[in-house]
PDB file of C-alpha atoms in Angstrom:
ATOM      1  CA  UNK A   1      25.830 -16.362  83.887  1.00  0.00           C
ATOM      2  CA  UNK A   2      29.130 -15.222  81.906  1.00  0.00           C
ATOM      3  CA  UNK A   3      28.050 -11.980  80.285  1.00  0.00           C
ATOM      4  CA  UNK A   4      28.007 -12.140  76.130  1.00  0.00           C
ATOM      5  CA  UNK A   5      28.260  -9.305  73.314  1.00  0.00           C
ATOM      6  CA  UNK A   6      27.356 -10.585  69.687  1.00  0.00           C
ATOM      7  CA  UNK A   7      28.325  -8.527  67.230  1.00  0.00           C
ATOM      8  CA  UNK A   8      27.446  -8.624  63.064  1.00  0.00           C
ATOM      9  CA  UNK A   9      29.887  -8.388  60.462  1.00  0.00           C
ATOM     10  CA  UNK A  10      28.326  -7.816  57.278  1.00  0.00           C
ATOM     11  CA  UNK A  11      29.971  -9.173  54.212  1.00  0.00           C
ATOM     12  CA  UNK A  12      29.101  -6.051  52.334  1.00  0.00           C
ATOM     13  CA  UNK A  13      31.364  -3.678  54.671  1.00  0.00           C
ATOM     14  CA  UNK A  14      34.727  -3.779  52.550  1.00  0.00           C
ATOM     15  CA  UNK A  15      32.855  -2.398  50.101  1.00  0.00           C
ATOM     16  CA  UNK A  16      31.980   0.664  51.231  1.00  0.00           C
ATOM     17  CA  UNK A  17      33.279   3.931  50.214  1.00  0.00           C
ATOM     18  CA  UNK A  18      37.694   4.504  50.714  1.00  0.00           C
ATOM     19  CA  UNK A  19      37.206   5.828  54.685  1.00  0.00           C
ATOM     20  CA  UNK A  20      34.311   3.758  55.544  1.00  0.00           C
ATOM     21  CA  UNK A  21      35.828   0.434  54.113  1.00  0.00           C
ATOM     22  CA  UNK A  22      36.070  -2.831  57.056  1.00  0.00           C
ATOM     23  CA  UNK A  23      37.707  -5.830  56.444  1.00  0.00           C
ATOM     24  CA  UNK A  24      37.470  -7.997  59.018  1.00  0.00           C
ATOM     25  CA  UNK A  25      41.143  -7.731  59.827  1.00  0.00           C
ATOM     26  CA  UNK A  26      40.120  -4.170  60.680  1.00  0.00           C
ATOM     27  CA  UNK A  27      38.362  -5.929  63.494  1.00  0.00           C
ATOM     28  CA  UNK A  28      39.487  -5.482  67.358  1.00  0.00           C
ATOM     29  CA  UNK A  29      38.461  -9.173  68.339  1.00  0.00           C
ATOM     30  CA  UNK A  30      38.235  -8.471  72.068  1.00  0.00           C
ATOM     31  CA  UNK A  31      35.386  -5.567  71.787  1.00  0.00           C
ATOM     32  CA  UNK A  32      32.379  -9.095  71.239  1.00  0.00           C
ATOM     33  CA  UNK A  33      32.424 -12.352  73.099  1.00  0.00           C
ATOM     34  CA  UNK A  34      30.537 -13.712  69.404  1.00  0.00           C
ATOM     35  CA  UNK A  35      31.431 -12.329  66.199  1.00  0.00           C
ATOM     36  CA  UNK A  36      28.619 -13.339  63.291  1.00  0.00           C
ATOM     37  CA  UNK A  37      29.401 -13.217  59.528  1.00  0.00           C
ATOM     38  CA  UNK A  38      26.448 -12.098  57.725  1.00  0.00           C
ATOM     39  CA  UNK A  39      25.471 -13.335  55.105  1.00  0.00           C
ATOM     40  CA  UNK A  40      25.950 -16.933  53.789  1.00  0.00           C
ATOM     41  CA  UNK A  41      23.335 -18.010  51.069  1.00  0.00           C
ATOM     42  CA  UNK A  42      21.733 -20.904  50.131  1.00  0.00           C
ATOM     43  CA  UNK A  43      21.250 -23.198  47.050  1.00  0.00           C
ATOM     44  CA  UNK A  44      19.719 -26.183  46.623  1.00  0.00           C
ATOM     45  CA  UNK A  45      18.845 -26.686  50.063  1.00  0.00           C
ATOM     46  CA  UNK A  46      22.419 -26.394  50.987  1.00  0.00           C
ATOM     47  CA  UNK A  47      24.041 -23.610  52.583  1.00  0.00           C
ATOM     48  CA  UNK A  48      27.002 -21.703  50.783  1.00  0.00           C
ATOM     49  CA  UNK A  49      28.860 -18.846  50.561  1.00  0.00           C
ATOM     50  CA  UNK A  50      27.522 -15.960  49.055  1.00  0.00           C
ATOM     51  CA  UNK A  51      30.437 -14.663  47.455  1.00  0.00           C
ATOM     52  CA  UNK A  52      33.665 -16.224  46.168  1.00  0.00           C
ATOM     53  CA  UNK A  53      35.500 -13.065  48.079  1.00  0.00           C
ATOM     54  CA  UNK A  54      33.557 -14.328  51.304  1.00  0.00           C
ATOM     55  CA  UNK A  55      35.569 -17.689  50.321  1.00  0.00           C
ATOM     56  CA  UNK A  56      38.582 -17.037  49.599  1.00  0.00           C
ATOM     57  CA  UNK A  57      39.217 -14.180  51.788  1.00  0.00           C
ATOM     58  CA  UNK A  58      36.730 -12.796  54.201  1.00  0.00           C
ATOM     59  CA  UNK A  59      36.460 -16.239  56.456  1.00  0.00           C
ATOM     60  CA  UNK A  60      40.362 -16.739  56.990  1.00  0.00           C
ATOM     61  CA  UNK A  61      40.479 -13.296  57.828  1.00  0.00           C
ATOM     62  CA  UNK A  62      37.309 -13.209  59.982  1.00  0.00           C
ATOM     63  CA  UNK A  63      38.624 -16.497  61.612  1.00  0.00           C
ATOM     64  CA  UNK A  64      41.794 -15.468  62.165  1.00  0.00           C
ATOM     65  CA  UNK A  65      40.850 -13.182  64.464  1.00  0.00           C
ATOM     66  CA  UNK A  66      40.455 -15.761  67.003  1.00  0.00           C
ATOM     67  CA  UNK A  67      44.385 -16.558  67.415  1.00  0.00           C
ATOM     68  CA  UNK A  68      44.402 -12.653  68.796  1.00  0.00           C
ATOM     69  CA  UNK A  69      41.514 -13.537  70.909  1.00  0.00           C
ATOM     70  CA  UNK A  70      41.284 -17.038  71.934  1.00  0.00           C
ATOM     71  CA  UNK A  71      38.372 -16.602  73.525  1.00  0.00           C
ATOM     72  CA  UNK A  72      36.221 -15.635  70.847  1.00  0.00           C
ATOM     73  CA  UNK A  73      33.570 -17.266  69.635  1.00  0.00           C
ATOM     74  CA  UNK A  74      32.835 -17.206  65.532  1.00  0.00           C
ATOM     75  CA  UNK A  75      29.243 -17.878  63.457  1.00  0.00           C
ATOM     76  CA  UNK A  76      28.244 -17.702  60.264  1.00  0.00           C
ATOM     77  CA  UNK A  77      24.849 -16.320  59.155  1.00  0.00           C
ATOM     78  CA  UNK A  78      21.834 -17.157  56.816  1.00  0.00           C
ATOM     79  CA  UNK A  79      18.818 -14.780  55.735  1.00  0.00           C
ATOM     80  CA  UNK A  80      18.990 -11.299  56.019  1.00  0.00           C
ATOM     81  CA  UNK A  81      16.388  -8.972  54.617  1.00  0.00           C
ATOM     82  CA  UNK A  82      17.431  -9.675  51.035  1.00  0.00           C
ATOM     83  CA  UNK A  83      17.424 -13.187  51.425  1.00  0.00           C
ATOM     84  CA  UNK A  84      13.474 -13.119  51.566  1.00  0.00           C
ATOM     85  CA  UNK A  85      11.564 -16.319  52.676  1.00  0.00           C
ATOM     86  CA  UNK A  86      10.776 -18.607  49.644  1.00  0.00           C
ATOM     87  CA  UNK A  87      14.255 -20.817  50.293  1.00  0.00           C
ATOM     88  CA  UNK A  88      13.421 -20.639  54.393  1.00  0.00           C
ATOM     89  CA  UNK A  89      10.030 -22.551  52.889  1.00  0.00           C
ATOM     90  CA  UNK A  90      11.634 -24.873  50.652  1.00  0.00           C
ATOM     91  CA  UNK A  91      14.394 -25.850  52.979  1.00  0.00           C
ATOM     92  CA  UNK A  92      11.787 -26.444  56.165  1.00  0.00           C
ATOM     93  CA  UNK A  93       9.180 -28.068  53.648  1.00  0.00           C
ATOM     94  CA  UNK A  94      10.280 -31.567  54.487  1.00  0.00           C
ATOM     95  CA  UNK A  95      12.745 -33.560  56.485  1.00  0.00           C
ATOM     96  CA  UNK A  96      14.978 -34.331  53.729  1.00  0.00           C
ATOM     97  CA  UNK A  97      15.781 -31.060  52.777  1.00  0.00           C
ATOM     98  CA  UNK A  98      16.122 -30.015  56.538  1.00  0.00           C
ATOM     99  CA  UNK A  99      18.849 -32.605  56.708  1.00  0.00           C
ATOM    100  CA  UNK A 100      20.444 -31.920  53.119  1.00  0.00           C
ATOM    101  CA  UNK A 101      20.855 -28.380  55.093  1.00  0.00           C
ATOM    102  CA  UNK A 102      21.917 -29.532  58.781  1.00  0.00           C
ATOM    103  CA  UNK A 103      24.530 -31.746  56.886  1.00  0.00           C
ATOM    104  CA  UNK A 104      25.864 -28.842  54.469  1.00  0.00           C
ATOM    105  CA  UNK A 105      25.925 -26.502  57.581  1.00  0.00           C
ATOM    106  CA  UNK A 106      28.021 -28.768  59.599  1.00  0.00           C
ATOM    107  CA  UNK A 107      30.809 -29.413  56.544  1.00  0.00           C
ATOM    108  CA  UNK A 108      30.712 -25.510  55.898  1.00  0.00           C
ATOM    109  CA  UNK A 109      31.308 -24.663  59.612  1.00  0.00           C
ATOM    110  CA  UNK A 110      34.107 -27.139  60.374  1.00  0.00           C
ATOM    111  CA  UNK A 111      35.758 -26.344  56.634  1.00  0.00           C
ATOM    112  CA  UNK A 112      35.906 -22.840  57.462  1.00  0.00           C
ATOM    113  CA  UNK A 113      36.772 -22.984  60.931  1.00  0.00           C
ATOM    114  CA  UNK A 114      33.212 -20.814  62.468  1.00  0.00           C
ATOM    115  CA  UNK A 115      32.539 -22.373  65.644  1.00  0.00           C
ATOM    116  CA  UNK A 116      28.308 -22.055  64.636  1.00  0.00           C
ATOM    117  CA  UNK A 117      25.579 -21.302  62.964  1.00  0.00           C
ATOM    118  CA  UNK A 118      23.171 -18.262  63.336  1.00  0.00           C
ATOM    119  CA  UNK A 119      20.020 -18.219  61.595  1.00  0.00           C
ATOM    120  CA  UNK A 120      18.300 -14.758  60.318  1.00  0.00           C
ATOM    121  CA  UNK A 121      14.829 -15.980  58.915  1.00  0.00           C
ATOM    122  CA  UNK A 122      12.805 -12.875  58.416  1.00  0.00           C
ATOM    123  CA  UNK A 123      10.481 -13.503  59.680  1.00  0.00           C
ATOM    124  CA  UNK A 124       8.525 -17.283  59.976  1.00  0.00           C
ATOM    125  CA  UNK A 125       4.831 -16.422  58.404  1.00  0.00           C
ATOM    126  CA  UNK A 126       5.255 -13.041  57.126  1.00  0.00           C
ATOM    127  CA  UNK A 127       6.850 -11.967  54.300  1.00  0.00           C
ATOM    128  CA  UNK A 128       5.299 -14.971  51.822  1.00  0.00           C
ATOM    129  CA  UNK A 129       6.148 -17.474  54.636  1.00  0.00           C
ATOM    130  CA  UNK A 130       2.902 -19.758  55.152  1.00  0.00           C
ATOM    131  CA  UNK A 131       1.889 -20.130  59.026  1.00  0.00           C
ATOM    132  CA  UNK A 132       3.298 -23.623  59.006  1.00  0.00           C
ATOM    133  CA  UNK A 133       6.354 -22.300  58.738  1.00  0.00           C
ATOM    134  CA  UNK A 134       6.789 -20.982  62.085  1.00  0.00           C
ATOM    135  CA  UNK A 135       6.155 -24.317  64.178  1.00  0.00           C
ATOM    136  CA  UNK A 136       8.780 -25.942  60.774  1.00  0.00           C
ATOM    137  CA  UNK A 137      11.411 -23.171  61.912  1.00  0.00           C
ATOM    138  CA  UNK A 138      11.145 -24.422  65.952  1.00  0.00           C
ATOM    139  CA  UNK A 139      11.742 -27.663  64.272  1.00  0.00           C
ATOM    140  CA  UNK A 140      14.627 -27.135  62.028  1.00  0.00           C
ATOM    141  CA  UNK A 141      16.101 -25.749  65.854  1.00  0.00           C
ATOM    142  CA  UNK A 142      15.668 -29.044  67.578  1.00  0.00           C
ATOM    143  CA  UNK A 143      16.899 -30.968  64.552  1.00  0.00           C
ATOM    144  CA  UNK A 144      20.160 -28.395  64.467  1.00  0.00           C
ATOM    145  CA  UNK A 145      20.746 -28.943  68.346  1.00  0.00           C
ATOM    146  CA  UNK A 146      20.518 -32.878  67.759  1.00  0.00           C
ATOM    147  CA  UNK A 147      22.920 -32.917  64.788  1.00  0.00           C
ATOM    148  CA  UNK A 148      25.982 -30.663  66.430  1.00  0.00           C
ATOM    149  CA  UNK A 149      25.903 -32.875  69.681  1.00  0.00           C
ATOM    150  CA  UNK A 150      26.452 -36.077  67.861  1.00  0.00           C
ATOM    151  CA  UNK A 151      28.564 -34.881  65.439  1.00  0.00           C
ATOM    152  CA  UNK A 152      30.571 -33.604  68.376  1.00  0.00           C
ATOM    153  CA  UNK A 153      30.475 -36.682  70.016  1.00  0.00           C
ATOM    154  CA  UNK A 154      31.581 -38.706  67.090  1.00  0.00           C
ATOM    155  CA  UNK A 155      34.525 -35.967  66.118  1.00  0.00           C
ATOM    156  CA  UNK A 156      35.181 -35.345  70.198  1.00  0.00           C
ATOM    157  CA  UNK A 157      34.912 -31.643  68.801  1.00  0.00           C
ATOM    158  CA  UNK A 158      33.354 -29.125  71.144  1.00  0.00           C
ATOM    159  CA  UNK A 159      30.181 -28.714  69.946  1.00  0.00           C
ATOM    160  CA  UNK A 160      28.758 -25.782  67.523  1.00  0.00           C
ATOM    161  CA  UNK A 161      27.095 -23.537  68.699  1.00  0.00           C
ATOM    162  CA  UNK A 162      23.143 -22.371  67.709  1.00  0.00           C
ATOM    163  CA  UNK A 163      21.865 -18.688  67.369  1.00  0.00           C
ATOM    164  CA  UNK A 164      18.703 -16.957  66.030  1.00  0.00           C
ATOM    165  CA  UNK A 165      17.559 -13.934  65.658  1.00  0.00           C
ATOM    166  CA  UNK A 166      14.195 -12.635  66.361  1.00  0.00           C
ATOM    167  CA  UNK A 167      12.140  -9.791  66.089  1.00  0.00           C
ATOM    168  CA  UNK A 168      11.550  -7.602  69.240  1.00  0.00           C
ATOM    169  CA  UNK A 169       8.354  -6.537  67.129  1.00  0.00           C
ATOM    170  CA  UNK A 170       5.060  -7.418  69.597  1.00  0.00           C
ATOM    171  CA  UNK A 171       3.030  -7.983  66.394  1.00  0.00           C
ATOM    172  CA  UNK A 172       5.795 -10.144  64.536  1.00  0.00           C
ATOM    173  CA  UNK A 173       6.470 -11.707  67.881  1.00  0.00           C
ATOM    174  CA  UNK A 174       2.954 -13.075  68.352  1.00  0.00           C
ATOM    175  CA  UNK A 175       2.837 -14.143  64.278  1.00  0.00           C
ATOM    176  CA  UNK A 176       6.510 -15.468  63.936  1.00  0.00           C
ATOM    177  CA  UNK A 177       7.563 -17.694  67.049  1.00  0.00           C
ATOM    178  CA  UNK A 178       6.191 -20.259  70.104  1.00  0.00           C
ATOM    179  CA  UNK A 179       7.644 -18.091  72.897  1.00  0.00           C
ATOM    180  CA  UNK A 180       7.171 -21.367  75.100  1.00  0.00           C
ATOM    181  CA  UNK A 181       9.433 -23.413  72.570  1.00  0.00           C
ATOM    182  CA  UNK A 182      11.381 -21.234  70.833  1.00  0.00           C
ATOM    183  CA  UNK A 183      14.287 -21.723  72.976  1.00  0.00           C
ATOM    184  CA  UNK A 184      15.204 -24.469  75.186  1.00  0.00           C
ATOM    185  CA  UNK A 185      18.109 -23.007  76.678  1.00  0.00           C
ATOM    186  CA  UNK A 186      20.540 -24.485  73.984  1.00  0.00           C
ATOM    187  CA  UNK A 187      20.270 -21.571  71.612  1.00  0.00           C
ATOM    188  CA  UNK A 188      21.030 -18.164  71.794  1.00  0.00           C
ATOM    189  CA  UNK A 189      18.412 -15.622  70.315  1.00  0.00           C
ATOM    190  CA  UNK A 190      19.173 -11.851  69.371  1.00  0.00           C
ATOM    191  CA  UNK A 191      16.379  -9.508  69.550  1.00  0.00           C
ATOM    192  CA  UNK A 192      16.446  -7.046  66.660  1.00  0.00           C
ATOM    193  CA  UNK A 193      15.259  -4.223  68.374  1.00  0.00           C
ATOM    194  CA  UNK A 194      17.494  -1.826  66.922  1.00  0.00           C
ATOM    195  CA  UNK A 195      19.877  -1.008  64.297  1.00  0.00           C
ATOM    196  CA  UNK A 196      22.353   2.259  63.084  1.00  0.00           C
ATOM    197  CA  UNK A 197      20.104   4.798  61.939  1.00  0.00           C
ATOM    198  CA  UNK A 198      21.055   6.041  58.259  1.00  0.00           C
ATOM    199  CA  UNK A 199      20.367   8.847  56.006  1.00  0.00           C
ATOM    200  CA  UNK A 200      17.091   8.004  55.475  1.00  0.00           C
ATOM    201  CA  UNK A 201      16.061   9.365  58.831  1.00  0.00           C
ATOM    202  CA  UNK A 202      15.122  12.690  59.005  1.00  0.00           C
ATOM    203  CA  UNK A 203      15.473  12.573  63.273  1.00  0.00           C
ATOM    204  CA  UNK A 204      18.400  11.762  65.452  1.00  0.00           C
ATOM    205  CA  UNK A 205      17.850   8.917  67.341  1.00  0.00           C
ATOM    206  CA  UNK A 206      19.168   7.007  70.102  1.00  0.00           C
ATOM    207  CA  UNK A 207      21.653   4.630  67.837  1.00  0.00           C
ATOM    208  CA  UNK A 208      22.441   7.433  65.201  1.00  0.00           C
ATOM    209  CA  UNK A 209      26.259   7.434  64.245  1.00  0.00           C
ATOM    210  CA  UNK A 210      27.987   9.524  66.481  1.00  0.00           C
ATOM    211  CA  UNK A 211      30.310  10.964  63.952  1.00  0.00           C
ATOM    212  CA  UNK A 212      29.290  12.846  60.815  1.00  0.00           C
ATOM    213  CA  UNK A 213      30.304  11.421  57.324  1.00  0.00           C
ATOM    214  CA  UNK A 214      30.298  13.104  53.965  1.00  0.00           C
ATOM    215  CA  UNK A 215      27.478  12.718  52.420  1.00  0.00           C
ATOM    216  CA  UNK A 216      27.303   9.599  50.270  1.00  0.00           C
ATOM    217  CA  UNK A 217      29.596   7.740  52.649  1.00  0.00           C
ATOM    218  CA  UNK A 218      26.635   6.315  54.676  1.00  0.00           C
ATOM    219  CA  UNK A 219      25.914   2.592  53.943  1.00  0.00           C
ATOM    220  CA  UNK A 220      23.800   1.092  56.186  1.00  0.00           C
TER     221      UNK A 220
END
């Protein structure tokens, strides 16, 4: 199979410190096959951008990249850390509101030109997240995957694409997902299993920055 690299662009980056600052026109858009913009929030069910800057200014730049590379591939992002679980629940609590969200995910998507959707629910029963939620999540997957073929089929649109990502974790692994179902070869999952090492660490590790900053510079 065609090898991929998915890379995160976090919507926080441009404001780090002066020499630390990334827009996403900083980008080289040939370094990832998939470029994600994290984070998108949600209200009401709905999904929306976070920011008015992430409106206005950091999607047409991060989709932009693709007439420099016209073979990448662009998603947007829900959850993160921050995010917590409690609008996860509410949104998977009944069909309606999974719908009210497949439907607002498919106008944001096609507005803003992203070519999918990733979703970054930490984690499915932990966190405040009942146990229900984790068979509600596989759910929400299958009802995603339904909703961008016909919508490509009605809009002959190629269709958007699905990611997830999931905890390498054994212990959140066994809690959080249906390893038989959680992927039925339509969706694209991205194991956590490591991230940049900041100042918080007292060791060097395997993915510490190789460069040294100033103190004070470091923003994970």
């Amino acid at each position: 199979s065609k090898h991929s690299l998915v890379c995160y662009f976090t919507n926080w980056a441009p404001g780090r410190p002066e020499s630390a600052s990334t827009f996403p026109r900083d980008l080289d858009p040939f370094l990832c096959t998939h470029l994600i913009f994290a984070f998108a929030s949600m209200r009401n069910n709905q999904i929306v951008p976070e920011t008015l800057q992430d409106e206005k200014i950091l999607y047409p730049q991060f989709n932009k990249l693709k007439e420099r590379n016209r073979e990448l591939k662009t998603l947007l992002s829900i959850g993160g850390w921050n995010f917590g679980t409690l609008r996860f629940t509410s949104m998977l609590h009944t069909f309606g509101n999974r719908e009210k969200f497949i439907n607002s995910a498919i106008s944001l998507l096609r507005t803003y030109n992203f070519d999918g959707l990733d979703l970054f629910f930490l984690y499915p029963g932990l966190r405040n997240s009942p146990t229900h939620d984790r068979w509600k999540f596989l759910i929400l997957i299958e009802e995603l995957l339904s909703a961008f073929q016909k919508e490509a089929l009605l809009t002959h649109r190629p269709r958007l694409l699905l990611s997830a990502a999931v905890s390498g974790a054994p212990h959140i692994i066994q809690t959080s997902y249906d390893g038989t179902n959680v992927n039925g070869g339509n969706t694209v999952l991205s194991n956590l299993s490591a991230a940049l090492p900041g100042l918080s660490e007292q060791d060097m590790l395997h993915s510490s920055a190789n460069y040294l900053l100033a103190i004070g510079e470091i923003q994970a």
